[in-house]
Tab-separated table of C-alpha atoms in Angstrom:
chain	number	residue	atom	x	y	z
A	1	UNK	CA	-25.171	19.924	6.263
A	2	UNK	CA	-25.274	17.041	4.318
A	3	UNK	CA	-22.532	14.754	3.741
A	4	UNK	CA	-23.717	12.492	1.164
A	5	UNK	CA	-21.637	12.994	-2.022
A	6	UNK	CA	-23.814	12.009	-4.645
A	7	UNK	CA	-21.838	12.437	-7.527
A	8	UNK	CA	-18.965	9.844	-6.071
A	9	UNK	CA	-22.255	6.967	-5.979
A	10	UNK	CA	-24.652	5.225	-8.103
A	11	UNK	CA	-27.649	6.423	-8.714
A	12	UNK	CA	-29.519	4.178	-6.413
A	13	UNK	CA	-27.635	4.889	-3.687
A	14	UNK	CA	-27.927	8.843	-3.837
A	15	UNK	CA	-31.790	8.439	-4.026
A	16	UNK	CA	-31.350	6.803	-0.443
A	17	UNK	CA	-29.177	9.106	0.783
A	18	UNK	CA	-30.915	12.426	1.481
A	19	UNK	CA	-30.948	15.105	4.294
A	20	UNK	CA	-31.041	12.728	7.077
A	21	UNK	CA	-27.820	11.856	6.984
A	22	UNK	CA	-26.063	14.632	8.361
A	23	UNK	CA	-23.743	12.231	10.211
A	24	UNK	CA	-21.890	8.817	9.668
A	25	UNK	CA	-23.102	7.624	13.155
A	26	UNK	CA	-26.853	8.328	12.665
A	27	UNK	CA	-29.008	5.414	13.723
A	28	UNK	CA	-29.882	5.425	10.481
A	29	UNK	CA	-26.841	5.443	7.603
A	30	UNK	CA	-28.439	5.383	3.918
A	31	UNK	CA	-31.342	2.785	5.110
A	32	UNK	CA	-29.279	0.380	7.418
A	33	UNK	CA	-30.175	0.076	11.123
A	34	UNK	CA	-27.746	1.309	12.951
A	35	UNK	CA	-27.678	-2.204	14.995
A	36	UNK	CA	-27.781	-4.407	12.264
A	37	UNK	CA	-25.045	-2.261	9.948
A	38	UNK	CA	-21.390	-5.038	9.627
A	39	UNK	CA	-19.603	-1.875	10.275
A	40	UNK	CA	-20.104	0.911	13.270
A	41	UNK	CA	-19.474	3.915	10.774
A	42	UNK	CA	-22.392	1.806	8.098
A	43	UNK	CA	-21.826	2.546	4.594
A	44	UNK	CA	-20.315	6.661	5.459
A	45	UNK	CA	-23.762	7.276	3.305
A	46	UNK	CA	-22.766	5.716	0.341
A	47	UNK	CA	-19.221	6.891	0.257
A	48	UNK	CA	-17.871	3.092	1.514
A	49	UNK	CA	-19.727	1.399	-1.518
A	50	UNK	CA	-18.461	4.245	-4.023
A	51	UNK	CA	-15.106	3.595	-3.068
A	52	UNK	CA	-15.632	-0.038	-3.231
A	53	UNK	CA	-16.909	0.417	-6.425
A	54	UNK	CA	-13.552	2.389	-7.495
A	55	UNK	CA	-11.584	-0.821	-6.461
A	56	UNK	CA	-10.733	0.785	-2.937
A	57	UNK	CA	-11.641	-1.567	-0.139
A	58	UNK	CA	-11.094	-0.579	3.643
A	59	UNK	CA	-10.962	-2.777	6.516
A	60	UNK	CA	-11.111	-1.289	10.171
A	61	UNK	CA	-11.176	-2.504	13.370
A	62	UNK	CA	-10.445	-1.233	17.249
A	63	UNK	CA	-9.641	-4.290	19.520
A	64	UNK	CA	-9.289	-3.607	23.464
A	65	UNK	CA	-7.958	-5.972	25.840
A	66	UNK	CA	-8.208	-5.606	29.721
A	67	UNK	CA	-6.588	-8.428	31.483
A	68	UNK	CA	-5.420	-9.714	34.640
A	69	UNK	CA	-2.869	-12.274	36.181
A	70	UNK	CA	-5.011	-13.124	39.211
A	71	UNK	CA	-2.702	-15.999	40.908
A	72	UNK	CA	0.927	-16.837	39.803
A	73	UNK	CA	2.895	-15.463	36.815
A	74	UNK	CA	5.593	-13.090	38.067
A	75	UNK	CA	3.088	-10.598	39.447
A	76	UNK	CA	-0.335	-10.105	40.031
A	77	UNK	CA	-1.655	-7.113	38.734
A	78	UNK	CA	-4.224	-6.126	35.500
A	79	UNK	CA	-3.246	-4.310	32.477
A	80	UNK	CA	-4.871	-2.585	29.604
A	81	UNK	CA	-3.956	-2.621	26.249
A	82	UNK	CA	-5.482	-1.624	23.075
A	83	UNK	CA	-4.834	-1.943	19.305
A	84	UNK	CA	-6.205	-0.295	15.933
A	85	UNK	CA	-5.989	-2.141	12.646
A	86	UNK	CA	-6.408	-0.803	9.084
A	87	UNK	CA	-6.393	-2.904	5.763
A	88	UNK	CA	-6.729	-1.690	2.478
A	89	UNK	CA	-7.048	-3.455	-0.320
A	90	UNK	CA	-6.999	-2.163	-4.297
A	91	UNK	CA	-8.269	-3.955	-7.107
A	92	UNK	CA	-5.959	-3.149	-9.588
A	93	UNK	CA	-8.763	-3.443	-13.065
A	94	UNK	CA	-10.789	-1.220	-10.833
A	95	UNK	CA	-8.661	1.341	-10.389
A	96	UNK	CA	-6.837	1.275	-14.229
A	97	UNK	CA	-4.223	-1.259	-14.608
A	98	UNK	CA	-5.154	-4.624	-15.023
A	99	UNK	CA	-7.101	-8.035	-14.684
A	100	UNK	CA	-5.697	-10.084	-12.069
A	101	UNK	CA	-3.591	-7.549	-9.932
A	102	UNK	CA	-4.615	-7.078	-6.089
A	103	UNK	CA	-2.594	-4.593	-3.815
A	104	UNK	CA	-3.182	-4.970	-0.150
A	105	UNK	CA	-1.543	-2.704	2.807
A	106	UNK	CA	-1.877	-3.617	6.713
A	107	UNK	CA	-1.189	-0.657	9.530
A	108	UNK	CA	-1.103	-0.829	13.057
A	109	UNK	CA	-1.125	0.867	15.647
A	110	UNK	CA	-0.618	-0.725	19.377
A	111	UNK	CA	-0.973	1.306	22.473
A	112	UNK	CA	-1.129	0.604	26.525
A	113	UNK	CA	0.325	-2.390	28.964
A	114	UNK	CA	0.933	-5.677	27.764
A	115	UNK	CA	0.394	-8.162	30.342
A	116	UNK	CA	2.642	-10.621	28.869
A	117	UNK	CA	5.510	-8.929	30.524
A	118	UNK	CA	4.017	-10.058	34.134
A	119	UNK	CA	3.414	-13.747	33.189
A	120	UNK	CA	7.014	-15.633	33.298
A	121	UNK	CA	6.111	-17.569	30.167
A	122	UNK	CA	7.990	-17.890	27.424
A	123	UNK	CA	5.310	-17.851	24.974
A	124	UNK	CA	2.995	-14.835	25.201
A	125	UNK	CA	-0.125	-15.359	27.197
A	126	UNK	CA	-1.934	-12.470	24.791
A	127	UNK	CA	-0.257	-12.746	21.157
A	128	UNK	CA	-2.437	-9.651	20.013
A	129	UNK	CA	-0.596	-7.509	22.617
A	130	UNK	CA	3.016	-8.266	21.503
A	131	UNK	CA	2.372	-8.008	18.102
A	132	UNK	CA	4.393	-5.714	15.322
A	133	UNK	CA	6.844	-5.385	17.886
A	134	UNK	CA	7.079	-6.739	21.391
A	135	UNK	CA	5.323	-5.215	24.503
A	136	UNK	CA	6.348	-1.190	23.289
A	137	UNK	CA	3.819	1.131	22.021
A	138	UNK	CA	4.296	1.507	18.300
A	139	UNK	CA	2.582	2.501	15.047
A	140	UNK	CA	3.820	0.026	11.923
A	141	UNK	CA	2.869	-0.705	7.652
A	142	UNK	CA	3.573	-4.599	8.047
A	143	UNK	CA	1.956	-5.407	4.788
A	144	UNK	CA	2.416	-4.166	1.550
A	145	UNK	CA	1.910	-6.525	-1.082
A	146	UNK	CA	0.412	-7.252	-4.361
A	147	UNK	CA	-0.577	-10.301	-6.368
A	148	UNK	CA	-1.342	-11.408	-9.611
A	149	UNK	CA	-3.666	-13.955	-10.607
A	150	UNK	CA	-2.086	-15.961	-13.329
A	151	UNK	CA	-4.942	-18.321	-14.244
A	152	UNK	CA	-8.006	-19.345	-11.944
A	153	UNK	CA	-6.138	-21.384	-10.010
A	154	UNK	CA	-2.258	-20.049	-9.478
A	155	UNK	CA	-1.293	-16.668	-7.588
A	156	UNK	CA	1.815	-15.077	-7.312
A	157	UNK	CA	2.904	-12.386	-4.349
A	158	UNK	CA	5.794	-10.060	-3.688
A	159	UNK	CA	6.625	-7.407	-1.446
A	160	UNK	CA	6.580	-6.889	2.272
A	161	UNK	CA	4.577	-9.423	3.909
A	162	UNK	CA	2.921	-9.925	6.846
A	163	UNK	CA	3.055	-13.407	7.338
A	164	UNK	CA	0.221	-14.740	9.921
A	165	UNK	CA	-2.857	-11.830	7.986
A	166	UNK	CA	-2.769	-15.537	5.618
A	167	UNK	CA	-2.149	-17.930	8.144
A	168	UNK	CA	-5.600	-18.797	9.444
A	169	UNK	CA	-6.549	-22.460	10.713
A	170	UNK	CA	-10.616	-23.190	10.983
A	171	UNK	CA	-11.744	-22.967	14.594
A	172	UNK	CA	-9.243	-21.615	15.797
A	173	UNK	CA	-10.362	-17.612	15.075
A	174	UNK	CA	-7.076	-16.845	12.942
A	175	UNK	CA	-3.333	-16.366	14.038
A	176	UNK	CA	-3.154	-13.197	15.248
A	177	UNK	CA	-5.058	-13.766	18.796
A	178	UNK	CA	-7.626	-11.053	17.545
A	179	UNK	CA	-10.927	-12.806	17.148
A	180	UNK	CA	-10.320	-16.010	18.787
A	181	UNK	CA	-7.760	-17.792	21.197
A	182	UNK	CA	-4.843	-15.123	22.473
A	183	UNK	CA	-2.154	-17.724	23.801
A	184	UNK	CA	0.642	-17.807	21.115
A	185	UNK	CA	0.705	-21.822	21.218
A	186	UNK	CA	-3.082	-22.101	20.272
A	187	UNK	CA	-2.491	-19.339	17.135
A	188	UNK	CA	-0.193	-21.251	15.368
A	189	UNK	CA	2.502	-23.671	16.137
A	190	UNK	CA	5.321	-22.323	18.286
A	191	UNK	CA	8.183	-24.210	16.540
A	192	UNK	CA	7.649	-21.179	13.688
A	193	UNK	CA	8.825	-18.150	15.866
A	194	UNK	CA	12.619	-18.602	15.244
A	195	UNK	CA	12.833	-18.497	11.536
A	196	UNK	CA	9.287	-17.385	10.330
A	197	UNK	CA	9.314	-13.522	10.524
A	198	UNK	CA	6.236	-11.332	11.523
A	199	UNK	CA	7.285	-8.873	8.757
A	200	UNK	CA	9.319	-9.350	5.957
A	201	UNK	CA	10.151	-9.005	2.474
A	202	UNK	CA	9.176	-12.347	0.549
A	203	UNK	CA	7.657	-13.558	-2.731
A	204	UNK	CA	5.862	-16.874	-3.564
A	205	UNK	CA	2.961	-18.589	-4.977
A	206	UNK	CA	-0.131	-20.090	-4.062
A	207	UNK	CA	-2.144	-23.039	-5.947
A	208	UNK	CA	-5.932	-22.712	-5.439
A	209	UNK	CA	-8.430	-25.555	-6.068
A	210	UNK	CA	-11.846	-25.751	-7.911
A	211	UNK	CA	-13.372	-24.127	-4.671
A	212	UNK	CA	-10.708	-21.477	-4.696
A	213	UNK	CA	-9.020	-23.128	-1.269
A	214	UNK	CA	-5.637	-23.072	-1.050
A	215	UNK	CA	-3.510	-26.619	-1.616
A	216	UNK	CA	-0.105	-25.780	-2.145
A	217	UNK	CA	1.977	-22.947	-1.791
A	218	UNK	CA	5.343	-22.162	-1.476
A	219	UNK	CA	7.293	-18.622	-0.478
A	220	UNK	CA	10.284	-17.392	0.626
A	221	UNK	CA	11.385	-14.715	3.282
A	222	UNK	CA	14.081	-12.604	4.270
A	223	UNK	CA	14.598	-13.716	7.772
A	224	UNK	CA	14.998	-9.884	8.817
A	225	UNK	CA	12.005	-9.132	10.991
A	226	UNK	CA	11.260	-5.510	9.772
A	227	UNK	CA	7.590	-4.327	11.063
A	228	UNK	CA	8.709	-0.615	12.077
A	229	UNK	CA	11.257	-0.090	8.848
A	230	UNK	CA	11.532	-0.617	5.561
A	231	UNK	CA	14.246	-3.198	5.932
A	232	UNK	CA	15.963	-2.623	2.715
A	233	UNK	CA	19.356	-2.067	4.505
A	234	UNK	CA	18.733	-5.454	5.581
A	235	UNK	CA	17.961	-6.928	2.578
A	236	UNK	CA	18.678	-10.625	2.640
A	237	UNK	CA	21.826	-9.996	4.668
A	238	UNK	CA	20.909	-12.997	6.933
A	239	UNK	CA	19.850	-15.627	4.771
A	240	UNK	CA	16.633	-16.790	3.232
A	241	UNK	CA	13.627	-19.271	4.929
A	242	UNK	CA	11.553	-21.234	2.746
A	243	UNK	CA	8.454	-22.108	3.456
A	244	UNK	CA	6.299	-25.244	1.605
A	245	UNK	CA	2.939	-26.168	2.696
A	246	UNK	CA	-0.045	-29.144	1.075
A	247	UNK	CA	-3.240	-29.057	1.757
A	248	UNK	CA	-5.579	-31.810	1.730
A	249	UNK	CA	-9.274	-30.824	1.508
A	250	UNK	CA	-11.333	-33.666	3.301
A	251	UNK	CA	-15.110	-34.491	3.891
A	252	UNK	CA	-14.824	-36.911	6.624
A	253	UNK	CA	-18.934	-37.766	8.360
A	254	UNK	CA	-19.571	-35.502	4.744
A	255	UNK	CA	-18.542	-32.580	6.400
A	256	UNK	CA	-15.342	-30.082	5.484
A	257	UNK	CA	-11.707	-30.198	7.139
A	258	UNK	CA	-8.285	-30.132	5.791
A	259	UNK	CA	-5.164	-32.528	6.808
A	260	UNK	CA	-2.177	-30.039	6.031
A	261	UNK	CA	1.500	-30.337	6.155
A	262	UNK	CA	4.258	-27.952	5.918
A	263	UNK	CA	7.720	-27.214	6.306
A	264	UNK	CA	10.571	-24.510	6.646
A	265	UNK	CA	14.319	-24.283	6.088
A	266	UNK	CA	16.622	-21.833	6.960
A	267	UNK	CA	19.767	-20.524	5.675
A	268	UNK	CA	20.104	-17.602	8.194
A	269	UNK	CA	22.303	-17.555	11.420
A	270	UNK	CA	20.550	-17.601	14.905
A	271	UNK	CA	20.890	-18.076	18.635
A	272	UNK	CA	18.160	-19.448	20.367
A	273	UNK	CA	18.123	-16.202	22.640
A	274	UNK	CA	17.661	-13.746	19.680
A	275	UNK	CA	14.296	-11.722	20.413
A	276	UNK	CA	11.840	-11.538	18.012
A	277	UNK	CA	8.302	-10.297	18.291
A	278	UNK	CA	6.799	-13.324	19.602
A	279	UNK	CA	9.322	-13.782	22.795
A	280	UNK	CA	12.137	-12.760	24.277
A	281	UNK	CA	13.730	-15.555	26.355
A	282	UNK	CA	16.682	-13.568	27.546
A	283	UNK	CA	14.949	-12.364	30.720
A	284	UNK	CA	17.652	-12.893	33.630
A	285	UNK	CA	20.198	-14.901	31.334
A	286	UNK	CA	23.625	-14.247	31.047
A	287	UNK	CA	24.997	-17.105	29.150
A	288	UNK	CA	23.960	-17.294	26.031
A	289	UNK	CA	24.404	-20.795	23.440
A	290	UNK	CA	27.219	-20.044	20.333
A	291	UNK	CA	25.299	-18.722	16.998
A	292	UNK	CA	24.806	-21.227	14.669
A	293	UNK	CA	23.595	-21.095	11.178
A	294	UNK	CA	20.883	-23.268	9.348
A	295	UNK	CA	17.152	-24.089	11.152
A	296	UNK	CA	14.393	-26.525	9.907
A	297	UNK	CA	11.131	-27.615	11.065
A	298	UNK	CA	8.634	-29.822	9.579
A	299	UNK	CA	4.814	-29.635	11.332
A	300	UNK	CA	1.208	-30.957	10.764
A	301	UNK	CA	-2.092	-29.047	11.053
A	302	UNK	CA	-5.761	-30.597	10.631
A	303	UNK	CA	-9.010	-29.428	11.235
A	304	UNK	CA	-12.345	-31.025	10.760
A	305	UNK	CA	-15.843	-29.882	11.363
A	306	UNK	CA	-18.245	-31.586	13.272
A	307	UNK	CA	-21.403	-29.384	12.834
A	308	UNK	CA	-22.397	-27.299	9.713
A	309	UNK	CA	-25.629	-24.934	9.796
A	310	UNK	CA	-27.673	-26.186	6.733
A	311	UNK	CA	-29.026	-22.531	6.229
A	312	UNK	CA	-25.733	-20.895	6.693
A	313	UNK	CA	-22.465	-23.035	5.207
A	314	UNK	CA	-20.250	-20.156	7.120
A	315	UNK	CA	-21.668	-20.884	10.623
A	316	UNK	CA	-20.493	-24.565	12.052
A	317	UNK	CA	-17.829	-25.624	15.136
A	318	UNK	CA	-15.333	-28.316	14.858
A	319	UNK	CA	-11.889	-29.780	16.079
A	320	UNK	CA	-8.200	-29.024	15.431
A	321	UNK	CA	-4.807	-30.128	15.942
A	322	UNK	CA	-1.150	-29.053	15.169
A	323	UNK	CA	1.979	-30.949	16.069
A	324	UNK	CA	5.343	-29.504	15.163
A	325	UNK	CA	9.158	-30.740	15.480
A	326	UNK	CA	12.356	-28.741	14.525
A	327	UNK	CA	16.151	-28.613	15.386
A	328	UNK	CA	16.731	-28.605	19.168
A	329	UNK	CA	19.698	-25.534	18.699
A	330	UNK	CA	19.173	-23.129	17.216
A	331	UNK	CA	15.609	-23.109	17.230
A	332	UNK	CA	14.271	-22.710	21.211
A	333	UNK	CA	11.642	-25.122	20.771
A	334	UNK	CA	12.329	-28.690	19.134
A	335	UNK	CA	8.529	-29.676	19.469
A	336	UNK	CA	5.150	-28.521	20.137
A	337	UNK	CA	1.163	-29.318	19.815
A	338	UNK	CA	-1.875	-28.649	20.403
A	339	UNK	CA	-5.291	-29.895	20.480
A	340	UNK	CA	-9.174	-28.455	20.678
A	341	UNK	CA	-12.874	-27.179	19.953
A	342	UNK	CA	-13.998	-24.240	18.233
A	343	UNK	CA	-16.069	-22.723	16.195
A	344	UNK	CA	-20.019	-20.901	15.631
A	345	UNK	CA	-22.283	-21.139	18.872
A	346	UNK	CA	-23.212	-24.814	19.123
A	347	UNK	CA	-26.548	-24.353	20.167
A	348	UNK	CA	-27.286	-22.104	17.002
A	349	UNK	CA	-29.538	-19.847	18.670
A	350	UNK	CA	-26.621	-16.958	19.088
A	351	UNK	CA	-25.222	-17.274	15.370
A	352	UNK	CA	-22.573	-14.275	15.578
A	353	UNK	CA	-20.936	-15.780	19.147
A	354	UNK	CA	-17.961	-18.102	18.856
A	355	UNK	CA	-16.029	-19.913	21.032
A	356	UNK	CA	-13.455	-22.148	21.672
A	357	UNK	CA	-11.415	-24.427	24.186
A	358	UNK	CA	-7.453	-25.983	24.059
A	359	UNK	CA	-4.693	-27.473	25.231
A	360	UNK	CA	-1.238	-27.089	24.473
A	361	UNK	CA	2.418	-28.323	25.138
A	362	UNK	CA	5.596	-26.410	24.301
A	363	UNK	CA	8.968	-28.374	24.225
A	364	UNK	CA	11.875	-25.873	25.440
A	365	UNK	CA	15.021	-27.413	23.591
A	366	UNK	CA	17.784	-28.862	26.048
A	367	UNK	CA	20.382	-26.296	25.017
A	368	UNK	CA	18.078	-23.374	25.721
A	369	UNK	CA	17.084	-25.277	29.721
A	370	UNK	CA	20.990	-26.086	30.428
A	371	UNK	CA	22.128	-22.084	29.641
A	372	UNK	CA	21.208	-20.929	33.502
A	373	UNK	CA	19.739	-24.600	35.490
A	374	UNK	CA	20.789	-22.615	38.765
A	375	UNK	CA	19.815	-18.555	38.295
A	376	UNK	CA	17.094	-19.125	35.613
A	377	UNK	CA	15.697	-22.946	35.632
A	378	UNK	CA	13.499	-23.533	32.104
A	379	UNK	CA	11.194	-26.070	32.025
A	380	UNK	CA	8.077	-27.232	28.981
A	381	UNK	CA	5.604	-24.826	28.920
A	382	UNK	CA	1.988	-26.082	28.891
A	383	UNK	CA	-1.843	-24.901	29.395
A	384	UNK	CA	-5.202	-24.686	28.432
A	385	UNK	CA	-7.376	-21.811	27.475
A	386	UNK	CA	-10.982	-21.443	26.895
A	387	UNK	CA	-13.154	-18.267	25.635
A	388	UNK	CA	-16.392	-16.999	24.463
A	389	UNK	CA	-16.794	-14.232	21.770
A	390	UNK	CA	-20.410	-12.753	22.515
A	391	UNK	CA	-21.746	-11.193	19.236
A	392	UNK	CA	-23.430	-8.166	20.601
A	393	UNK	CA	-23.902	-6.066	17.244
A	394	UNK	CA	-22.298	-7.200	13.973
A	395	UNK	CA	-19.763	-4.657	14.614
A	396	UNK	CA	-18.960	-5.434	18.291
A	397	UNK	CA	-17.842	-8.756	19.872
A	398	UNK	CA	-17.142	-8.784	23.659
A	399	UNK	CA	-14.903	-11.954	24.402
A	400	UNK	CA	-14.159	-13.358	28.164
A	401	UNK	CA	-11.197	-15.495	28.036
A	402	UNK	CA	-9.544	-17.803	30.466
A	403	UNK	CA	-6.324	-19.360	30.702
A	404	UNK	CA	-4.398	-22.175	32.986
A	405	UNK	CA	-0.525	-21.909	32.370
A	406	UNK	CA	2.332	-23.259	33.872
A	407	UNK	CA	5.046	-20.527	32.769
A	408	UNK	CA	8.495	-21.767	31.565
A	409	UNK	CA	10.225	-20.063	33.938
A	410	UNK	CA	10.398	-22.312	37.143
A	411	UNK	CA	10.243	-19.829	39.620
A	412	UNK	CA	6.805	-18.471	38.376
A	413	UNK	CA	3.557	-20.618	39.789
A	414	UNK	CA	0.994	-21.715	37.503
A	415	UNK	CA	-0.812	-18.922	36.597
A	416	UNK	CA	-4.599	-18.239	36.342
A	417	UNK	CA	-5.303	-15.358	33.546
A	418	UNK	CA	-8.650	-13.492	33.015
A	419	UNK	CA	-9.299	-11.290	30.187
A	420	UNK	CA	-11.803	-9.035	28.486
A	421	UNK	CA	-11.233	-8.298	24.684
A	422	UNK	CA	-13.849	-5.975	22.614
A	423	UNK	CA	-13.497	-5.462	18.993
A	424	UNK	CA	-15.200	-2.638	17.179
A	425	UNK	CA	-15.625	-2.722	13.207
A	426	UNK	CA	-15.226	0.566	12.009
């Protein structure tokens, strides 16, 4: 049976796509070899680019994690955990409205162990594994959004967002631990995790420069965390955060980077023990500091590359750095950095492999240490993690990752974590 439907493709396309392709996993999908195809599923024999063409985009991806606490942490033991991600995104022209207008969804779907549970950090060891919604298995729509392009250079967005699928620093393989470093202090800058939901209503724009880079924007959230519901019962019943950020495009030694600066303030009303889906510090407390309303924090990010492929702009490694300050109560951190390497395979001859190693050092505010000195003694949390994301196929990356941690909690040793991810493009 053939499953080519040529009268949703182009006519170029159904000429390629004849009676061989009587399944979307042939090693052969419309022409593409099955080991050189971006995607495992290829083009569904024409049906991907159709759609495409429609203004229907899909993004999908299976990421697996296997890892193990082999000395210190709270326990030594290995877990397995795996996730599936599904993006859409709809170009509005495309599909009958008008110029300008962009609709993108994000589901997921998280499944298995967490190992962050076994760790006795604060932060998570695995930030992939915790996210929409702590270490539970859970299926969540944490994105839906649109924008509008009101010139070439200005974008507005409203509607639920999911804040880190835009927060992406160079080198560092992106915020959400997925395709680069998994500890939660090398993603992005702890000193965000009080007041800067995972999933939340918000609106806000976004100034783009001549190279369509972002140099200003400037939003603001609910500070409901709402990745499993829709959150309108909770519609700004807490307060609002805004968040302003400026971006400095540089070409320091003639090569890109970016000197960035941002800030948030918060109206809502928090205690630094309030869970959220980045930590939960209440483990073993029983005193817990009075609420208190209003949380800032003011941070700065750079990056700068040190290496760029001349036949390939995309492919080059290069250094980064955050360091972030906020209010020592409510917020549970009142500083944090972090410093390292990253990037494209510096010897060039494995151009899909990344990798990247960093150190960091988390500040536990003084309120948050002097709840429990005695039956739960906090101290800074601090580390250094190092991986390597082998490019086996376009559509498969196999990472080892390593980290060095010495956990928050006291009572937990320095741990040593090992851990296999694999991500499949589907």
């Amino acid at each position: 049976m053939q499953v080519c439907l040529s009268a949703c493709l182009p006519q170029q396309a159904a000429a390629q796509c004849d009676a061989s392709c009587d399944s979307l996993f042939e090693a052969s999908d419309c022409g593409s070899s099955w080991w050189e195809r971006s995607t495992l599923s290829g083009d569904w024999c024409g049906l991907r680019s159709c759609l495409e063409d429609k203004g229907y985009t899909w993004d999908i991806y299976n990421t697996n994690f296997y890892s193990g606490i082999t000395t210190g942490g709270l326990e030594q033991t290995f877990r397995y955990r795996g996730r599936v991600d599904m993006l859409l995104s709809i170009d509005g022209k495309k599909v009958g409205l008008w110029d300008g207008l962009t609709f993108n969804l994000h589901g997921e779907s998280v499944f298995g162990s967490s190992i962050n549970q076994f760790s006795g950090t604060i932060l998570p060891v695995s930030t992939a594994q915790i996210l929409p919604d702590g270490n539970r298995s859970v299926t969540a729509l944490t994105n839906v959004t649109f924008t509008q392009a009101l010139s070439e250079s200005v974008l507005v967005q409203a509607g639920k967002i999911n804040t880190l699928d835009g927060f992406v620093q160079p080198f560092t393989g992106g915020a959400n631990g997925i395709d680069g470093f998994q500890n939660l202090a090398l993603c992005f800058n702890p000193v965000l995790v009080l007041a800067f939901p995972y999933s939340c209503f918000g609106a806000g724009m976004v100034v783009l420069d001549e190279n369509q880079e972002a140099v200003f924007s400037a939003f603001v959230y609910d500070t409901n965390n709402t990745p499993t519901v829709s959150g309108f019962d909770t519609f700004f019943d807490n307060g609002v955060s805004t968040f302003v950020s400026g971006t400095l495009p540089t070409k320091f030694l003639n090569k890109p980077g970016h000197q960035m600066v941002y800030g948030l303030y918060s109206s809502g009303t928090y205690n630094n023990l309030d869970p959220n889906p980045y930590f939960d510090p209440s483990g073993g407390l029983v005193l817990a500091n009075p609420d208190k309303t209003g949380s800032w924090l003011l941070a700065y990010a750079f990056d700068q590359a040190l290496y760029v492929s001349p036949d390939d702009p995309t492919h080059s490694w290069g250094v980064f750095g955050n360091l972030g300050i906020a209010d020592d109560n409510p917020n549970p951190f009142n500083w944090a950095a972090n410093i390292g390497i990253g990037g494209s395979n510096p010897l060039g001859n494995r151009p899909q492999d990344t990798f990247g190693i960093g150190y960091f050092y988390t500040g536990v505010s003084e309120p948050l240490k002097q709840l429990a000195p005695i039956l739960l003694p906090l101290r800074d949390e601090k580390g250094v993690e190092m991986f390597y994301n082998v490019g086996v196929t376009p559509w498969c990356h196999v990472t080892a990752d390593l980290q060095v941690v010495e956990p928050s909690r006291e009572r937990a040793d320095t741990l040593l974590m090992f851990g296999l991810r694999a991500k499949i493009d589907f």
